[in-house]
Amino acid sequence: MKEPISSISTPSGQRILIRAGAIMDGCAHAHIPGCLLVRCSKRPGGIELIVEAVAAHIEPGSDMHIVDMPGDLLMPALVNAHCHLDLTSVGPQPRPSQFHDWLATVRRLRPQEPAQIRASVQQGIELSLAGGVVAVGDIAGSTRSGPSLVPWRTLRDSPLEGVSFLEFFSIGKGSQQRLDGLERVLEEAGCDRSMLGLQPHAPYSVNLAGYARAIELARRYKLPLATHLAESIEERSFIVRGTGPQRVLLQTLGLWDYQELTHIGLGKHPIVHLSGALAQARWLIAHANDCPDEALDPLAETGARVVYCPRAHDYFGFERTLGAHRYRDMLEWGICVCLGTDSIVNLPPESARAPGGRISVFDEARVLYRRDRTDPTLLVRMMTTNGAEALGLERSRYTFAPGCAIAGVVAVRTESDNPIRSAFEGDSPPRLVLGPSVRDASSASSALNSLGRGDPEADSGSTYSAF
Ligand SMILES: [Zn+2]
């Protein structure tokens, strides 16, 4: 577990009382207005934030720093369960006419050299923190020379929690050599593989033998598993009938092998096609945009977690080809659904622009609130505890339950007497007010320090007007 703050001038035992316009998490009723009392406890290497109380009113004590934020909604720090931080340098791109054209664009623009990859992931980490995100399910994309551990190492050196899923391709000609190469890269990772995961890219780029090997390697090296699944209509054509643009792409690349037709083109929906692999591990499934009734059962029965990326769904026009995403049906079926952003390539241009640039699941939740009027508590759950569960993190770090050590606190400025509605309908950025620092990841001076009111100990009892 990473420290939420690795250095702060706040002495051990410091208590901070934040009086906000509203406070909510994904588990309990919101307080409007609300008070959050947090204690900072020193631990080796940093300071831990422990929730002491959450209530409509908390009587101020003489030992408390009081922070008044009457115009803000407070939430736990956010989890982005599916992103591609190594594509941050590519930046937002115009929407393609075809999904496979977009795949070709990504292949062409993806950074290839370690220094470029590191810089791109670092930029993505900063944009994530700028959007209140402190944990990610990041996909470490495969370069032309094979899987790369650079995104994983960059993520491990950052203040973020989560998993870097090492992505690989394995279909058609040369697939066996690619799997052998993947195993060598996993060996290269060394003994401490914390925060490392494994990601067969998708059923149209990894055959069933590749999924079986991924499961075997994940067991051997104790790695969590993720995959893209049921994302597009082109994927369905390929898996159900063995035809369409994905097959043409493999033929163009000289990879197509007719042997693949022993398991592809058998009339099975992509989720049913993978159900045997899904039954052997707890998978994190990116997308599941294409989800007829027959596909809900395998997802629910195998305990798969689904990451929904609403803005990517809109960007590709999947509603037109596949219908509305069934996230609410999935939740009703007991499937853990969380939120992701996918890559910055499919986000709006302002995501990469300063000031205000960010990669945040809060902007994904806003899409669902505005379009579907989804319950805000459910939305907060999808971008906190459900994301944490999907990534194997401690759910308690993403709630405001008393006694819990938390990963951070996010605030969103509101403008009306209905602060929750205002936060979700407005455009104010989610700001990390307690948690890892964007500016100095190594010493991680916290956003709280940026209040700039001097030594908190000397200032004990003072009232801060705003973060
Ligand atoms: Zn993705």
Short mmCIF file of N, CA, C and O and ligand atoms in Angstrom, two decimals, residues 82 84 228 287 342, ligand 1:
data_model
loop_
_atom_site.label_atom_id
_atom_site.label_comp_id
_atom_site.label_asym_id
_atom_site.label_seq_id
_atom_site.Cartn_x
_atom_site.Cartn_y
_atom_site.Cartn_z
N HIS A 82 -9.48 1.77 -16.08
CA HIS A 82 -8.95 1.41 -17.41
C HIS A 82 -8.44 2.65 -18.14
O HIS A 82 -9.22 3.52 -18.53
N HIS A 84 -4.78 4.16 -20.65
CA HIS A 84 -3.56 3.83 -21.41
C HIS A 84 -2.65 5.04 -21.27
O HIS A 84 -2.56 5.87 -22.18
N HIS A 228 -9.37 -6.50 -23.08
CA HIS A 228 -10.46 -5.83 -23.79
C HIS A 228 -11.39 -6.93 -24.29
O HIS A 228 -10.92 -7.93 -24.84
N HIS A 287 -14.71 -2.72 -21.23
CA HIS A 287 -15.78 -2.39 -22.19
C HIS A 287 -17.04 -3.25 -22.07
O HIS A 287 -18.04 -2.79 -21.56
N ASP A 342 -10.38 4.98 -20.73
CA ASP A 342 -9.65 4.52 -21.92
C ASP A 342 -8.52 5.53 -22.18
O ASP A 342 -8.11 6.24 -21.28
ZN ZN B 1 -8.36 0.16 -23.72
#
